Amino acid sequence: MSTPVKYVISMFPMWDSFLRLSSIFGREKTKTLDEYFNEVIKHVKEKEDVLFKKLLELAPDVPSEEAYTRAMEELSKILEIEFQEDLSKMINIADNEIYPVEELQEKILNILIPHFVEVKQKIDNDAKALWEKALRGEIKIKDIEKFEIMDKSLFLGSNILGIILETRDFEVMNKLLPYFVLLPARIMKVIFNNKDLSELQEDFKLIARKIKEVHPQPTTVDDYFLEELLEK
């Protein structure tokens, strides 16, 4: 399985189930929340092949915000179905303690942040290795377009996570993380269907616009590169 897809799989439980079911999480103690999250991660790994197949099926067919929105909605449904047992278990063990929304969001972020740091480091290492390969002259002319696609994908993925880490803002995470999950799946779908790779330039523009919209002046993002993506 390709590296970008592994990133996708590793991030599956990290956004929608938590975001859509915050009222349930509000009745969880911190320890229980940690344990639940680790249990979901375990089950994600067990269902990796199934989730990968479903992710490719729901990935956008065209580079439009509407297509991405539909894919996000479908992904939400799949997560709720695939992890229904985990969610039911969480409800059954919930106690009467209620957290304020802000405190709940902070607790969820505290659980997710270390995972984001780890995944971002892996992406950055892959980007570095990709460029080292290019500088050694190991990228064939026929593979230049693939190199550019991978480079831009890694750049956007790394900086989405970078913005989430920089802001520690629950709403920012909610808006950007779905694009992090869906972009690699979209790339894989284009490749598997033998479509023109140049079509992905519109995906990059769409996500660059979303980043600028959600966080106009990030310090973790190469703003020049974002503008370059938007201009192409």
Tab-separated table of C-alpha atoms in Angstrom:
chain	number	residue	atom	x	y	z
A	1	MET	CA	0.000	0.000	0.000
A	2	SER	CA	1.430	3.401	-0.939
A	3	THR	CA	2.706	5.816	1.687
A	4	PRO	CA	-0.006	8.484	1.106
A	5	VAL	CA	-2.693	5.850	1.540
A	6	LYS	CA	-1.129	4.747	4.823
A	7	TYR	CA	-1.430	8.354	5.986
A	8	VAL	CA	-5.097	8.302	5.020
A	9	ILE	CA	-5.755	5.066	6.876
A	10	SER	CA	-3.907	6.281	9.959
A	11	MET	CA	-6.070	9.403	10.136
A	12	PHE	CA	-9.489	7.783	9.669
A	13	PRO	CA	-10.712	8.022	13.262
A	14	MET	CA	-9.191	11.374	13.897
A	15	TRP	CA	-11.907	13.696	12.778
A	16	ASP	CA	-15.458	12.773	11.983
A	17	SER	CA	-16.441	10.375	14.754
A	18	PHE	CA	-14.998	12.717	17.341
A	19	LEU	CA	-16.462	15.833	15.786
A	20	ARG	CA	-19.974	14.539	15.145
A	21	LEU	CA	-20.360	12.785	18.486
A	22	SER	CA	-19.012	15.427	20.845
A	23	SER	CA	-22.112	15.241	23.025
A	24	ILE	CA	-21.273	11.628	23.782
A	25	PHE	CA	-17.647	12.420	24.464
A	26	GLY	CA	-18.841	15.080	26.873
A	27	ARG	CA	-19.798	12.344	29.291
A	28	GLU	CA	-16.442	10.616	29.182
A	29	LYS	CA	-13.609	10.929	31.641
A	30	THR	CA	-10.199	11.719	30.152
A	31	LYS	CA	-8.820	8.229	30.817
A	32	THR	CA	-11.831	6.600	29.193
A	33	LEU	CA	-11.516	8.887	26.185
A	34	ASP	CA	-7.857	7.942	25.760
A	35	GLU	CA	-8.658	4.261	26.022
A	36	TYR	CA	-11.496	4.580	23.548
A	37	PHE	CA	-9.317	6.354	21.019
A	38	ASN	CA	-6.618	3.677	21.257
A	39	GLU	CA	-9.258	1.009	20.773
A	40	VAL	CA	-10.537	2.724	17.627
A	41	ILE	CA	-6.979	2.970	16.272
A	42	LYS	CA	-6.597	-0.769	16.809
A	43	HIS	CA	-9.845	-1.483	14.975
A	44	VAL	CA	-8.860	0.840	12.119
A	45	LYS	CA	-5.714	-1.199	11.550
A	46	GLU	CA	-7.768	-4.383	11.577
A	47	LYS	CA	-10.132	-2.943	8.940
A	48	GLU	CA	-7.431	-1.260	6.868
A	49	ASP	CA	-8.148	-3.096	3.608
A	50	VAL	CA	-11.916	-2.553	3.840
A	51	LEU	CA	-11.508	1.125	4.663
A	52	PHE	CA	-8.996	1.628	1.862
A	53	LYS	CA	-11.403	0.158	-0.692
A	54	LYS	CA	-14.307	2.270	0.554
A	55	LEU	CA	-12.180	5.404	0.628
A	56	LEU	CA	-11.234	4.952	-3.014
A	57	GLU	CA	-14.879	4.437	-3.926
A	58	LEU	CA	-16.029	7.646	-2.254
A	59	ALA	CA	-13.060	9.801	-3.285
A	60	PRO	CA	-14.109	12.761	-5.476
A	61	ASP	CA	-14.415	12.028	-9.193
A	62	VAL	CA	-13.931	15.673	-10.135
A	63	PRO	CA	-11.909	18.500	-8.568
A	64	SER	CA	-14.738	20.577	-7.121
A	65	GLU	CA	-15.718	21.716	-3.655
A	66	GLU	CA	-19.126	20.092	-4.130
A	67	ALA	CA	-17.501	16.737	-4.914
A	68	TYR	CA	-15.282	16.973	-1.847
A	69	THR	CA	-18.261	17.900	0.333
A	70	ARG	CA	-20.199	14.864	-0.886
A	71	ALA	CA	-17.192	12.649	-0.230
A	72	MET	CA	-16.902	14.027	3.307
A	73	GLU	CA	-20.550	13.230	3.967
A	74	GLU	CA	-20.107	9.681	2.687
A	75	LEU	CA	-16.969	9.226	4.758
A	76	SER	CA	-18.878	10.336	7.856
A	77	LYS	CA	-21.514	7.679	7.234
A	78	ILE	CA	-18.936	4.964	6.664
A	79	LEU	CA	-17.073	5.807	9.856
A	80	GLU	CA	-20.254	5.677	11.885
A	81	ILE	CA	-21.203	2.301	10.389
A	82	GLU	CA	-17.765	0.701	10.627
A	83	PHE	CA	-17.229	1.846	14.219
A	84	GLN	CA	-20.786	1.533	15.477
A	85	GLU	CA	-19.764	-1.056	18.064
A	86	ASP	CA	-17.055	1.227	19.446
A	87	LEU	CA	-19.472	4.127	19.661
A	88	SER	CA	-22.122	2.003	21.365
A	89	LYS	CA	-19.565	0.778	23.868
A	90	MET	CA	-18.556	4.349	24.606
A	91	ILE	CA	-22.163	5.319	25.270
A	92	ASN	CA	-22.666	2.359	27.599
A	93	ILE	CA	-19.678	3.238	29.765
A	94	ALA	CA	-20.404	6.958	29.856
A	95	ASP	CA	-20.955	8.445	33.310
A	96	ASN	CA	-22.715	11.573	34.483
A	97	GLU	CA	-19.767	13.943	34.271
A	98	ILE	CA	-20.353	16.708	31.692
A	99	TYR	CA	-17.507	18.772	30.262
A	100	PRO	CA	-17.950	22.305	28.916
A	101	VAL	CA	-17.573	22.326	25.126
A	102	GLU	CA	-14.242	24.159	25.266
A	103	GLU	CA	-12.791	21.714	27.775
A	104	LEU	CA	-14.010	18.757	25.745
A	105	GLN	CA	-12.429	20.132	22.573
A	106	GLU	CA	-9.143	20.683	24.399
A	107	LYS	CA	-9.164	17.106	25.681
A	108	ILE	CA	-9.760	15.749	22.182
A	109	LEU	CA	-6.991	17.933	20.765
A	110	ASN	CA	-4.602	16.744	23.466
A	111	ILE	CA	-5.245	13.170	22.361
A	112	LEU	CA	-4.901	13.902	18.645
A	113	ILE	CA	-1.931	16.291	18.630
A	114	PRO	CA	0.780	13.648	19.270
A	115	HIS	CA	-0.599	11.578	16.391
A	116	PHE	CA	-0.598	14.627	14.115
A	117	VAL	CA	3.019	15.368	15.055
A	118	GLU	CA	4.046	11.807	14.241
A	119	VAL	CA	2.260	11.713	10.882
A	120	LYS	CA	3.567	15.160	9.893
A	121	GLN	CA	7.116	14.035	10.618
A	122	LYS	CA	6.651	11.001	8.375
A	123	ILE	CA	5.335	13.192	5.570
A	124	ASP	CA	8.204	15.665	5.950
A	125	ASN	CA	10.724	12.822	5.874
A	126	ASP	CA	9.152	11.477	2.690
A	127	ALA	CA	9.224	14.925	1.099
A	128	LYS	CA	12.899	15.273	1.989
A	129	ALA	CA	13.692	11.830	0.568
A	130	LEU	CA	11.774	12.674	-2.611
A	131	TRP	CA	13.799	15.830	-3.173
A	132	GLU	CA	17.076	14.080	-2.374
A	133	LYS	CA	16.217	11.545	-5.049
A	134	ALA	CA	15.483	14.353	-7.505
A	135	LEU	CA	18.734	16.162	-6.695
A	136	ARG	CA	20.663	12.954	-7.323
A	137	GLY	CA	19.137	12.890	-10.801
A	138	GLU	CA	17.150	9.728	-10.128
A	139	ILE	CA	13.825	11.099	-11.390
A	140	LYS	CA	13.328	10.115	-15.020
A	141	ILE	CA	11.939	12.685	-17.432
A	142	LYS	CA	8.791	10.611	-17.936
A	143	ASP	CA	8.212	10.691	-14.174
A	144	ILE	CA	8.586	14.455	-13.682
A	145	GLU	CA	4.823	15.025	-13.589
A	146	LYS	CA	4.389	12.282	-10.983
A	147	PHE	CA	7.189	13.843	-8.947
A	148	GLU	CA	5.446	17.226	-9.018
A	149	ILE	CA	2.116	15.688	-8.006
A	150	MET	CA	3.672	13.846	-5.074
A	151	ASP	CA	5.657	16.907	-4.008
A	152	LYS	CA	2.594	19.163	-3.963
A	153	SER	CA	0.505	16.533	-2.213
A	154	LEU	CA	3.093	16.100	0.538
A	155	PHE	CA	3.437	19.871	0.847
A	156	LEU	CA	-0.288	20.407	1.325
A	157	GLY	CA	-0.666	17.451	3.676
A	158	SER	CA	2.226	18.562	5.851
A	159	ASN	CA	0.978	22.111	6.067
A	160	ILE	CA	-2.603	21.163	6.867
A	161	LEU	CA	-1.260	19.298	9.880
A	162	GLY	CA	1.140	22.163	10.581
A	163	ILE	CA	-1.729	24.651	10.730
A	164	ILE	CA	-3.692	22.380	13.060
A	165	LEU	CA	-0.656	22.087	15.328
A	166	GLU	CA	-0.009	25.828	15.152
A	167	THR	CA	-3.548	26.932	15.946
A	168	ARG	CA	-4.705	24.098	18.220
A	169	ASP	CA	-8.129	25.224	17.065
A	170	PHE	CA	-10.893	22.624	16.946
A	171	GLU	CA	-12.795	24.393	14.180
A	172	VAL	CA	-9.672	24.727	12.029
A	173	MET	CA	-9.076	21.001	12.426
A	174	ASN	CA	-12.695	20.280	11.534
A	175	LYS	CA	-12.460	22.277	8.300
A	176	LEU	CA	-9.034	21.180	7.046
A	177	LEU	CA	-8.523	17.588	8.137
A	178	PRO	CA	-11.097	16.111	5.711
A	179	TYR	CA	-9.049	17.499	2.806
A	180	PHE	CA	-5.955	15.855	4.253
A	181	VAL	CA	-7.793	12.527	4.264
A	182	LEU	CA	-9.390	12.812	0.836
A	183	LEU	CA	-6.591	14.276	-1.305
A	184	PRO	CA	-4.388	11.132	-1.332
A	185	ALA	CA	-7.466	9.031	-2.085
A	186	ARG	CA	-8.350	11.356	-4.949
A	187	ILE	CA	-4.811	11.032	-6.334
A	188	MET	CA	-4.950	7.245	-6.122
A	189	LYS	CA	-8.332	7.231	-7.858
A	190	VAL	CA	-7.006	9.340	-10.731
A	191	ILE	CA	-4.029	7.002	-11.123
A	192	PHE	CA	-6.071	3.797	-10.922
A	193	ASN	CA	-8.534	5.120	-13.514
A	194	ASN	CA	-5.689	6.182	-15.847
A	195	LYS	CA	-6.938	9.756	-15.918
A	196	ASP	CA	-4.795	12.741	-16.818
A	197	LEU	CA	-2.647	13.702	-13.821
A	198	SER	CA	-2.890	17.366	-14.796
A	199	GLU	CA	-6.486	17.264	-13.541
A	200	LEU	CA	-5.083	17.176	-10.009
A	201	GLN	CA	-3.812	20.731	-10.367
A	202	GLU	CA	-7.400	21.860	-9.777
A	203	ASP	CA	-7.505	19.812	-6.573
A	204	PHE	CA	-4.357	21.539	-5.373
A	205	LYS	CA	-5.873	24.940	-6.132
A	206	LEU	CA	-9.058	24.028	-4.295
A	207	ILE	CA	-7.193	22.929	-1.174
A	208	ALA	CA	-4.811	25.894	-1.296
A	209	ARG	CA	-7.837	28.215	-1.402
A	210	LYS	CA	-9.374	26.375	1.545
A	211	ILE	CA	-6.173	26.769	3.557
A	212	LYS	CA	-6.057	30.508	2.812
A	213	GLU	CA	-9.738	30.819	3.677
A	214	VAL	CA	-9.505	28.977	6.991
A	215	HIS	CA	-6.177	30.426	8.132
A	216	PRO	CA	-5.179	33.455	6.013
A	217	GLN	CA	-1.767	34.124	7.613
A	218	PRO	CA	-0.251	30.856	8.799
A	219	THR	CA	3.364	30.894	9.922
A	220	THR	CA	3.828	27.191	9.196
A	221	VAL	CA	2.960	27.405	5.507
A	222	ASP	CA	5.134	28.486	2.592
A	223	ASP	CA	2.749	31.227	1.487
A	224	TYR	CA	4.645	31.756	-1.754
A	225	PHE	CA	4.064	28.130	-2.711
A	226	LEU	CA	0.361	28.435	-1.905
A	227	GLU	CA	0.091	31.479	-4.152
A	228	GLU	CA	1.962	29.601	-6.864
A	229	LEU	CA	-0.559	26.764	-6.676
A	230	LEU	CA	-3.427	29.226	-6.921
A	231	GLU	CA	-1.942	30.942	-9.967
A	232	LYS	CA	-1.406	27.779	-12.019
